[in-house]
Amino acid sequence: MADVPVIDFHSHILPGIDDGSKDVETSLRMLDMAASQGVDLMIATPHFYASRHRVEEFLPRREASWNRLKEGLAHHEGKVPDILLGAEVAFFRGISQADKIGAMTVGDSDIMLLEMHFEPWTDRDIKEVRDLVLDRHFTIILAHLERYMDIGQNRRRYADLFDLPLYVQINAESISGGKLRDWRRRKTLINMFKDGQAHLLGSDCHGIHHRLPNLIAGRNALKEKLGEAYLKKLDERGSNLLGLKGDTHV
Ligand SMILES: [Fe+2]
């Protein structure tokens, strides 16, 4: 592992648990792809929907998936990224009051990858996020914030979120390549990194044909626009957040 590990904060790398990797073989190929891009650590973040799953059912299912992957890894050649278990927790009304949601954090940390909903956000929704951060003391990572920008007035709500000590994760594909018409969006997102409104990068990879491990594309875009020193800062921020090195700070 490099001095400061390269971390993919959002991945559907675990086999057969959600709409991500369909089996162990796919997961291993995804891990190989990530390794070839210099990724040292992937946070496995299978979808958790409170409307469909119970925490008591989700955790053993995630464990079983992880055990199947570990078995595959035992016979796998070549170095692959380390994996840390987490979840992509879909926001639901009442989440800030839900006792068991604490089991959905990354490893044994207080970090939670939170996926907001795809409707206009209400004051109450923003308050729930605030309560998760300030009352429940979760370290919230907002998953792929760019996906909500065009929904209602959500973008105007970002300012309320940016007031909170939380982290914003952006998908690598959103700042790299893509269609010409996305050029402005990419610029906006890269400026958010520059201005301290976006903090972490994830591949949000789901497979080997579609939505594949592509962290390097996002890293290259950041390096090209913001320089090598920024990339180092990004890696240090991620590492500090996970307690791998130094103190946590946004
Ligand atoms: Fe995801």
PDB file of C-alpha atoms and ligand atoms in Angstrom:
ATOM      1  CA  MET A   1       0.000   0.000   0.000  1.00  0.00           C
ATOM      2  CA  ALA A   2       1.217   3.482  -0.801  1.00  0.00           C
ATOM      3  CA  ASP A   3       2.121   5.775   2.098  1.00  0.00           C
ATOM      4  CA  VAL A   4      -1.300   7.332   1.827  1.00  0.00           C
ATOM      5  CA  PRO A   5      -3.800   4.785   0.529  1.00  0.00           C
ATOM      6  CA  VAL A   6      -5.977   5.430  -2.484  1.00  0.00           C
ATOM      7  CA  ILE A   7      -9.541   4.825  -1.318  1.00  0.00           C
ATOM      8  CA  ASP A   8     -12.707   4.171  -3.283  1.00  0.00           C
ATOM      9  CA  PHE A   9     -15.445   5.373  -0.949  1.00  0.00           C
ATOM     10  CA  HIS A  10     -18.413   3.940  -2.796  1.00  0.00           C
ATOM     11  CA  SER A  11     -18.641   0.520  -4.429  1.00  0.00           C
ATOM     12  CA  HIS A  12     -21.042  -2.326  -5.022  1.00  0.00           C
ATOM     13  CA  ILE A  13     -18.253  -4.846  -4.951  1.00  0.00           C
ATOM     14  CA  LEU A  14     -19.873  -7.482  -2.731  1.00  0.00           C
ATOM     15  CA  PRO A  15     -21.339 -10.369  -4.732  1.00  0.00           C
ATOM     16  CA  GLY A  16     -25.023 -11.148  -5.005  1.00  0.00           C
ATOM     17  CA  ILE A  17     -26.342  -8.719  -2.438  1.00  0.00           C
ATOM     18  CA  ASP A  18     -27.731  -5.832  -4.501  1.00  0.00           C
ATOM     19  CA  ASP A  19     -27.765  -4.587  -8.093  1.00  0.00           C
ATOM     20  CA  GLY A  20     -23.949  -4.527  -8.098  1.00  0.00           C
ATOM     21  CA  SER A  21     -21.606  -7.467  -8.590  1.00  0.00           C
ATOM     22  CA  LYS A  22     -23.673 -10.501  -9.494  1.00  0.00           C
ATOM     23  CA  ASP A  23     -21.231 -13.170  -8.336  1.00  0.00           C
ATOM     24  CA  VAL A  24     -17.799 -13.820  -6.828  1.00  0.00           C
ATOM     25  CA  GLU A  25     -16.156 -14.038 -10.248  1.00  0.00           C
ATOM     26  CA  THR A  26     -17.441 -10.554 -11.135  1.00  0.00           C
ATOM     27  CA  SER A  27     -16.278  -9.152  -7.799  1.00  0.00           C
ATOM     28  CA  LEU A  28     -12.788 -10.563  -8.348  1.00  0.00           C
ATOM     29  CA  ARG A  29     -12.598  -9.021 -11.807  1.00  0.00           C
ATOM     30  CA  MET A  30     -13.795  -5.702 -10.413  1.00  0.00           C
ATOM     31  CA  LEU A  31     -11.136  -5.884  -7.716  1.00  0.00           C
ATOM     32  CA  ASP A  32      -8.473  -6.621 -10.333  1.00  0.00           C
ATOM     33  CA  MET A  33      -9.604  -3.580 -12.323  1.00  0.00           C
ATOM     34  CA  ALA A  34      -9.469  -1.395  -9.231  1.00  0.00           C
ATOM     35  CA  ALA A  35      -6.029  -2.741  -8.313  1.00  0.00           C
ATOM     36  CA  SER A  36      -4.719  -1.934 -11.786  1.00  0.00           C
ATOM     37  CA  GLN A  37      -5.829   1.659 -11.170  1.00  0.00           C
ATOM     38  CA  GLY A  38      -3.824   1.891  -7.971  1.00  0.00           C
ATOM     39  CA  VAL A  39      -6.754   1.565  -5.563  1.00  0.00           C
ATOM     40  CA  ASP A  40      -5.611   0.309  -2.141  1.00  0.00           C
ATOM     41  CA  LEU A  41      -8.893   0.193  -0.269  1.00  0.00           C
ATOM     42  CA  MET A  42     -12.522  -0.117  -1.310  1.00  0.00           C
ATOM     43  CA  ILE A  43     -15.430   0.570   0.973  1.00  0.00           C
ATOM     44  CA  ALA A  44     -18.083  -2.013   0.119  1.00  0.00           C
ATOM     45  CA  THR A  45     -21.367  -0.133   0.219  1.00  0.00           C
ATOM     46  CA  PRO A  46     -24.293  -2.384  -0.737  1.00  0.00           C
ATOM     47  CA  HIS A  47     -27.666  -0.665  -0.881  1.00  0.00           C
ATOM     48  CA  PHE A  48     -29.674  -0.624   2.314  1.00  0.00           C
ATOM     49  CA  TYR A  49     -33.323   0.391   1.975  1.00  0.00           C
ATOM     50  CA  ALA A  50     -35.207   0.478   5.241  1.00  0.00           C
ATOM     51  CA  SER A  51     -38.447  -0.024   3.306  1.00  0.00           C
ATOM     52  CA  ARG A  52     -37.210  -3.396   2.021  1.00  0.00           C
ATOM     53  CA  HIS A  53     -34.631  -4.615   4.517  1.00  0.00           C
ATOM     54  CA  ARG A  54     -34.428  -5.130   8.200  1.00  0.00           C
ATOM     55  CA  VAL A  55     -31.068  -4.402   9.785  1.00  0.00           C
ATOM     56  CA  GLU A  56     -31.108  -7.853  11.430  1.00  0.00           C
ATOM     57  CA  GLU A  57     -31.542  -9.464   8.030  1.00  0.00           C
ATOM     58  CA  PHE A  58     -29.170  -7.186   6.091  1.00  0.00           C
ATOM     59  CA  LEU A  59     -26.106  -7.648   8.282  1.00  0.00           C
ATOM     60  CA  PRO A  60     -25.911 -11.468   8.081  1.00  0.00           C
ATOM     61  CA  ARG A  61     -26.624 -11.288   4.341  1.00  0.00           C
ATOM     62  CA  ARG A  62     -23.738  -8.840   3.929  1.00  0.00           C
ATOM     63  CA  GLU A  63     -21.538 -11.075   6.062  1.00  0.00           C
ATOM     64  CA  ALA A  64     -22.401 -14.119   3.954  1.00  0.00           C
ATOM     65  CA  SER A  65     -21.625 -12.222   0.747  1.00  0.00           C
ATOM     66  CA  TRP A  66     -18.300 -11.065   2.191  1.00  0.00           C
ATOM     67  CA  ASN A  67     -17.457 -14.637   3.241  1.00  0.00           C
ATOM     68  CA  ARG A  68     -18.134 -15.890  -0.293  1.00  0.00           C
ATOM     69  CA  LEU A  69     -15.833 -13.208  -1.657  1.00  0.00           C
ATOM     70  CA  LYS A  70     -13.128 -14.022   0.906  1.00  0.00           C
ATOM     71  CA  GLU A  71     -13.298 -17.641  -0.188  1.00  0.00           C
ATOM     72  CA  GLY A  72     -12.788 -16.549  -3.791  1.00  0.00           C
ATOM     73  CA  LEU A  73      -9.918 -14.297  -2.764  1.00  0.00           C
ATOM     74  CA  ALA A  74      -8.167 -17.188  -1.050  1.00  0.00           C
ATOM     75  CA  HIS A  75      -7.700 -18.791  -4.478  1.00  0.00           C
ATOM     76  CA  HIS A  76      -7.122 -15.570  -6.366  1.00  0.00           C
ATOM     77  CA  GLU A  77      -3.754 -14.560  -7.717  1.00  0.00           C
ATOM     78  CA  GLY A  78      -2.473 -11.027  -7.614  1.00  0.00           C
ATOM     79  CA  LYS A  79      -2.867  -8.218  -5.142  1.00  0.00           C
ATOM     80  CA  VAL A  80      -6.300  -6.668  -4.817  1.00  0.00           C
ATOM     81  CA  PRO A  81      -7.530  -3.724  -2.733  1.00  0.00           C
ATOM     82  CA  ASP A  82      -8.440  -4.253   0.893  1.00  0.00           C
ATOM     83  CA  ILE A  83     -12.153  -4.127   1.615  1.00  0.00           C
ATOM     84  CA  LEU A  84     -13.948  -2.417   4.458  1.00  0.00           C
ATOM     85  CA  LEU A  85     -17.621  -3.176   4.999  1.00  0.00           C
ATOM     86  CA  GLY A  86     -20.202  -0.422   4.928  1.00  0.00           C
ATOM     87  CA  ALA A  87     -23.543   0.302   3.316  1.00  0.00           C
ATOM     88  CA  GLU A  88     -25.174   2.882   1.102  1.00  0.00           C
ATOM     89  CA  VAL A  89     -28.028   3.826   3.368  1.00  0.00           C
ATOM     90  CA  ALA A  90     -31.021   5.239   1.536  1.00  0.00           C
ATOM     91  CA  PHE A  91     -32.549   8.217   3.328  1.00  0.00           C
ATOM     92  CA  PHE A  92     -36.010   7.629   4.731  1.00  0.00           C
ATOM     93  CA  ARG A  93     -38.325   9.835   6.741  1.00  0.00           C
ATOM     94  CA  GLY A  94     -37.566   9.098  10.365  1.00  0.00           C
ATOM     95  CA  ILE A  95     -33.980   7.972   9.789  1.00  0.00           C
ATOM     96  CA  SER A  96     -32.684  10.434  12.379  1.00  0.00           C
ATOM     97  CA  GLN A  97     -34.797   8.671  15.020  1.00  0.00           C
ATOM     98  CA  ALA A  98     -34.061   5.116  13.928  1.00  0.00           C
ATOM     99  CA  ASP A  99     -32.089   3.321  16.643  1.00  0.00           C
ATOM    100  CA  LYS A 100     -30.659   0.504  14.604  1.00  0.00           C
ATOM    101  CA  ILE A 101     -29.258   2.663  11.843  1.00  0.00           C
ATOM    102  CA  GLY A 102     -26.028   2.881  13.840  1.00  0.00           C
ATOM    103  CA  ALA A 103     -25.216  -0.646  12.652  1.00  0.00           C
ATOM    104  CA  MET A 104     -24.934   0.642   9.086  1.00  0.00           C
ATOM    105  CA  THR A 105     -21.673   2.530   9.518  1.00  0.00           C
ATOM    106  CA  VAL A 106     -18.337   1.785   7.853  1.00  0.00           C
ATOM    107  CA  GLY A 107     -16.368  -0.814   9.811  1.00  0.00           C
ATOM    108  CA  ASP A 108     -16.524   0.138  13.480  1.00  0.00           C
ATOM    109  CA  SER A 109     -16.471   3.855  12.730  1.00  0.00           C
ATOM    110  CA  ASP A 110     -19.299   6.394  12.973  1.00  0.00           C
ATOM    111  CA  ILE A 111     -19.134   7.026   9.221  1.00  0.00           C
ATOM    112  CA  MET A 112     -22.291   6.503   7.172  1.00  0.00           C
ATOM    113  CA  LEU A 113     -22.666   6.766   3.402  1.00  0.00           C
ATOM    114  CA  LEU A 114     -26.087   8.357   3.011  1.00  0.00           C
ATOM    115  CA  GLU A 115     -28.018   8.301  -0.260  1.00  0.00           C
ATOM    116  CA  MET A 116     -30.580  11.083  -0.362  1.00  0.00           C
ATOM    117  CA  HIS A 117     -33.888  10.550  -2.150  1.00  0.00           C
ATOM    118  CA  PHE A 118     -34.594  11.605  -5.711  1.00  0.00           C
ATOM    119  CA  GLU A 119     -37.443  14.007  -5.013  1.00  0.00           C
ATOM    120  CA  PRO A 120     -37.315  17.668  -4.040  1.00  0.00           C
ATOM    121  CA  TRP A 121     -35.862  17.851  -0.545  1.00  0.00           C
ATOM    122  CA  THR A 122     -38.011  19.372   2.167  1.00  0.00           C
ATOM    123  CA  ASP A 123     -36.989  21.393   5.220  1.00  0.00           C
ATOM    124  CA  ARG A 124     -37.774  18.304   7.248  1.00  0.00           C
ATOM    125  CA  ASP A 125     -35.399  16.183   5.155  1.00  0.00           C
ATOM    126  CA  ILE A 126     -32.582  18.674   5.671  1.00  0.00           C
ATOM    127  CA  LYS A 127     -33.356  18.752   9.389  1.00  0.00           C
ATOM    128  CA  GLU A 128     -33.065  14.975   9.540  1.00  0.00           C
ATOM    129  CA  VAL A 129     -29.614  15.115   7.980  1.00  0.00           C
ATOM    130  CA  ARG A 130     -28.703  17.844  10.449  1.00  0.00           C
ATOM    131  CA  ASP A 131     -29.952  15.679  13.333  1.00  0.00           C
ATOM    132  CA  LEU A 132     -27.940  12.709  12.101  1.00  0.00           C
ATOM    133  CA  VAL A 133     -24.817  14.858  12.163  1.00  0.00           C
ATOM    134  CA  LEU A 134     -25.346  17.074  15.202  1.00  0.00           C
ATOM    135  CA  ASP A 135     -27.527  14.926  17.500  1.00  0.00           C
ATOM    136  CA  ARG A 136     -26.614  11.388  16.525  1.00  0.00           C
ATOM    137  CA  HIS A 137     -22.978  12.327  15.846  1.00  0.00           C
ATOM    138  CA  PHE A 138     -22.650  10.328  12.680  1.00  0.00           C
ATOM    139  CA  THR A 139     -19.955  11.328  10.265  1.00  0.00           C
ATOM    140  CA  ILE A 140     -22.120  11.552   7.179  1.00  0.00           C
ATOM    141  CA  ILE A 141     -20.819  11.103   3.672  1.00  0.00           C
ATOM    142  CA  LEU A 142     -23.456  12.248   1.194  1.00  0.00           C
ATOM    143  CA  ALA A 143     -23.301   9.828  -1.737  1.00  0.00           C
ATOM    144  CA  HIS A 144     -22.967  11.230  -5.278  1.00  0.00           C
ATOM    145  CA  LEU A 145     -24.353  14.666  -4.481  1.00  0.00           C
ATOM    146  CA  GLU A 146     -24.228  15.567  -8.165  1.00  0.00           C
ATOM    147  CA  ARG A 147     -27.180  13.284  -8.883  1.00  0.00           C
ATOM    148  CA  TYR A 148     -29.600  15.575  -7.082  1.00  0.00           C
ATOM    149  CA  MET A 149     -28.609  18.852  -8.680  1.00  0.00           C
ATOM    150  CA  ASP A 150     -31.336  18.885 -11.298  1.00  0.00           C
ATOM    151  CA  ILE A 151     -34.184  17.832  -9.025  1.00  0.00           C
ATOM    152  CA  GLY A 152     -36.514  20.665  -8.029  1.00  0.00           C
ATOM    153  CA  GLN A 153     -34.741  23.289  -5.976  1.00  0.00           C
ATOM    154  CA  ASN A 154     -32.399  20.778  -4.367  1.00  0.00           C
ATOM    155  CA  ARG A 155     -29.308  22.559  -5.509  1.00  0.00           C
ATOM    156  CA  ARG A 156     -30.377  25.590  -3.485  1.00  0.00           C
ATOM    157  CA  ARG A 157     -30.539  23.316  -0.460  1.00  0.00           C
ATOM    158  CA  TYR A 158     -26.883  22.437  -0.790  1.00  0.00           C
ATOM    159  CA  ALA A 159     -25.967  25.587   1.092  1.00  0.00           C
ATOM    160  CA  ASP A 160     -27.835  24.253   4.167  1.00  0.00           C
ATOM    161  CA  LEU A 161     -25.909  21.014   3.906  1.00  0.00           C
ATOM    162  CA  PHE A 162     -22.564  22.711   3.421  1.00  0.00           C
ATOM    163  CA  ASP A 163     -23.068  24.453   6.758  1.00  0.00           C
ATOM    164  CA  LEU A 164     -22.826  21.053   8.406  1.00  0.00           C
ATOM    165  CA  PRO A 165     -19.593  19.223   9.179  1.00  0.00           C
ATOM    166  CA  LEU A 166     -20.209  16.469   6.668  1.00  0.00           C
ATOM    167  CA  TYR A 167     -18.495  15.050   3.621  1.00  0.00           C
ATOM    168  CA  VAL A 168     -19.673  15.115   0.031  1.00  0.00           C
ATOM    169  CA  GLN A 169     -18.805  12.219  -2.262  1.00  0.00           C
ATOM    170  CA  ILE A 170     -18.816  12.587  -6.047  1.00  0.00           C
ATOM    171  CA  ASN A 171     -18.773   9.733  -8.554  1.00  0.00           C
ATOM    172  CA  ALA A 172     -15.633   9.478 -10.674  1.00  0.00           C
ATOM    173  CA  GLU A 173     -17.606   9.252 -13.905  1.00  0.00           C
ATOM    174  CA  SER A 174     -19.304  12.592 -13.238  1.00  0.00           C
ATOM    175  CA  ILE A 175     -16.035  14.508 -13.456  1.00  0.00           C
ATOM    176  CA  SER A 176     -14.458  12.538 -16.274  1.00  0.00           C
ATOM    177  CA  GLY A 177     -15.282  11.758 -19.887  1.00  0.00           C
ATOM    178  CA  GLY A 178     -18.992  11.663 -20.556  1.00  0.00           C
ATOM    179  CA  LYS A 179     -21.033  13.585 -23.045  1.00  0.00           C
ATOM    180  CA  LEU A 180     -20.118  16.995 -24.340  1.00  0.00           C
ATOM    181  CA  ARG A 181     -23.164  18.561 -22.750  1.00  0.00           C
ATOM    182  CA  ASP A 182     -21.839  17.465 -19.378  1.00  0.00           C
ATOM    183  CA  TRP A 183     -18.834  19.718 -19.752  1.00  0.00           C
ATOM    184  CA  ARG A 184     -20.359  22.450 -17.597  1.00  0.00           C
ATOM    185  CA  ARG A 185     -21.405  19.967 -14.959  1.00  0.00           C
ATOM    186  CA  ARG A 186     -17.898  18.541 -14.752  1.00  0.00           C
ATOM    187  CA  LYS A 187     -16.496  22.013 -14.313  1.00  0.00           C
ATOM    188  CA  THR A 188     -19.012  22.789 -11.567  1.00  0.00           C
ATOM    189  CA  LEU A 189     -18.124  19.594  -9.722  1.00  0.00           C
ATOM    190  CA  ILE A 190     -14.396  20.104  -9.995  1.00  0.00           C
ATOM    191  CA  ASN A 191     -14.874  23.623  -8.653  1.00  0.00           C
ATOM    192  CA  MET A 192     -16.802  22.120  -5.744  1.00  0.00           C
ATOM    193  CA  PHE A 193     -13.709  20.064  -4.917  1.00  0.00           C
ATOM    194  CA  LYS A 194     -11.560  23.146  -5.283  1.00  0.00           C
ATOM    195  CA  ASP A 195     -13.849  25.198  -3.032  1.00  0.00           C
ATOM    196  CA  GLY A 196     -14.118  22.567  -0.331  1.00  0.00           C
ATOM    197  CA  GLN A 197     -17.752  21.649  -1.079  1.00  0.00           C
ATOM    198  CA  ALA A 198     -16.884  18.180  -2.363  1.00  0.00           C
ATOM    199  CA  HIS A 199     -14.455  16.020  -0.464  1.00  0.00           C
ATOM    200  CA  LEU A 200     -14.304  12.401  -1.556  1.00  0.00           C
ATOM    201  CA  LEU A 201     -14.347  10.335  -4.717  1.00  0.00           C
ATOM    202  CA  GLY A 202     -16.072   7.019  -5.317  1.00  0.00           C
ATOM    203  CA  SER A 203     -16.477   4.785  -8.344  1.00  0.00           C
ATOM    204  CA  ASP A 204     -19.970   3.592  -7.372  1.00  0.00           C
ATOM    205  CA  CYS A 205     -18.980   0.579  -9.458  1.00  0.00           C
ATOM    206  CA  HIS A 206     -21.625  -2.063 -10.091  1.00  0.00           C
ATOM    207  CA  GLY A 207     -20.001  -4.516 -12.498  1.00  0.00           C
ATOM    208  CA  ILE A 208     -17.496  -5.122 -15.254  1.00  0.00           C
ATOM    209  CA  HIS A 209     -19.537  -4.053 -18.282  1.00  0.00           C
ATOM    210  CA  HIS A 210     -21.578  -1.173 -16.995  1.00  0.00           C
ATOM    211  CA  ARG A 211     -20.668   1.256 -14.184  1.00  0.00           C
ATOM    212  CA  LEU A 212     -17.281  -0.366 -13.779  1.00  0.00           C
ATOM    213  CA  PRO A 213     -14.426   0.462 -11.425  1.00  0.00           C
ATOM    214  CA  ASN A 214     -13.185   3.783 -12.796  1.00  0.00           C
ATOM    215  CA  LEU A 215     -11.706   5.689  -9.879  1.00  0.00           C
ATOM    216  CA  ILE A 216      -8.605   6.484 -11.917  1.00  0.00           C
ATOM    217  CA  ALA A 217     -10.659   8.487 -14.436  1.00  0.00           C
ATOM    218  CA  GLY A 218     -11.921  10.770 -11.692  1.00  0.00           C
ATOM    219  CA  ARG A 219      -8.487  11.032 -10.118  1.00  0.00           C
ATOM    220  CA  ASN A 220      -6.952  11.956 -13.442  1.00  0.00           C
ATOM    221  CA  ALA A 221      -9.559  14.653 -13.984  1.00  0.00           C
ATOM    222  CA  LEU A 222      -8.831  16.142 -10.559  1.00  0.00           C
ATOM    223  CA  LYS A 223      -5.100  15.919 -11.169  1.00  0.00           C
ATOM    224  CA  GLU A 224      -5.426  17.621 -14.542  1.00  0.00           C
ATOM    225  CA  LYS A 225      -7.583  20.475 -13.269  1.00  0.00           C
ATOM    226  CA  LEU A 226      -6.417  20.933  -9.692  1.00  0.00           C
ATOM    227  CA  GLY A 227      -2.919  19.476  -9.749  1.00  0.00           C
ATOM    228  CA  GLU A 228      -1.048  16.617  -8.160  1.00  0.00           C
ATOM    229  CA  ALA A 229      -0.970  18.355  -4.777  1.00  0.00           C
ATOM    230  CA  TYR A 230      -4.764  18.342  -4.670  1.00  0.00           C
ATOM    231  CA  LEU A 231      -4.847  14.602  -5.265  1.00  0.00           C
ATOM    232  CA  LYS A 232      -2.473  14.124  -2.359  1.00  0.00           C
ATOM    233  CA  LYS A 233      -4.757  16.265  -0.203  1.00  0.00           C
ATOM    234  CA  LEU A 234      -7.755  14.177  -1.305  1.00  0.00           C
ATOM    235  CA  ASP A 235      -5.994  10.947  -0.337  1.00  0.00           C
ATOM    236  CA  GLU A 236      -4.904  12.341   2.998  1.00  0.00           C
ATOM    237  CA  ARG A 237      -8.423  13.529   3.717  1.00  0.00           C
ATOM    238  CA  GLY A 238      -9.829  10.069   3.006  1.00  0.00           C
ATOM    239  CA  SER A 239      -7.176   8.358   5.042  1.00  0.00           C
ATOM    240  CA  ASN A 240      -7.665  10.719   7.989  1.00  0.00           C
ATOM    241  CA  LEU A 241     -11.421  10.251   7.823  1.00  0.00           C
ATOM    242  CA  LEU A 242     -11.070   6.500   8.198  1.00  0.00           C
ATOM    243  CA  GLY A 243      -8.621   6.990  11.043  1.00  0.00           C
ATOM    244  CA  LEU A 244      -5.821   5.429   9.042  1.00  0.00           C
ATOM    245  CA  LYS A 245      -3.648   8.427   9.718  1.00  0.00           C
ATOM    246  CA  GLY A 246      -3.926  11.577  11.835  1.00  0.00           C
ATOM    247  CA  ASP A 247      -7.098  13.408  12.786  1.00  0.00           C
ATOM    248  CA  THR A 248     -10.398  13.562  10.987  1.00  0.00           C
ATOM    249  CA  HIS A 249     -11.382  16.901   9.556  1.00  0.00           C
ATOM    250  CA  VAL A 250     -13.378  18.146   6.609  1.00  0.00           C
TER     251      VAL A 250
HETATM  252 FE    FE B   1     -24.196   3.346  -5.104  1.00  0.00          FE
END
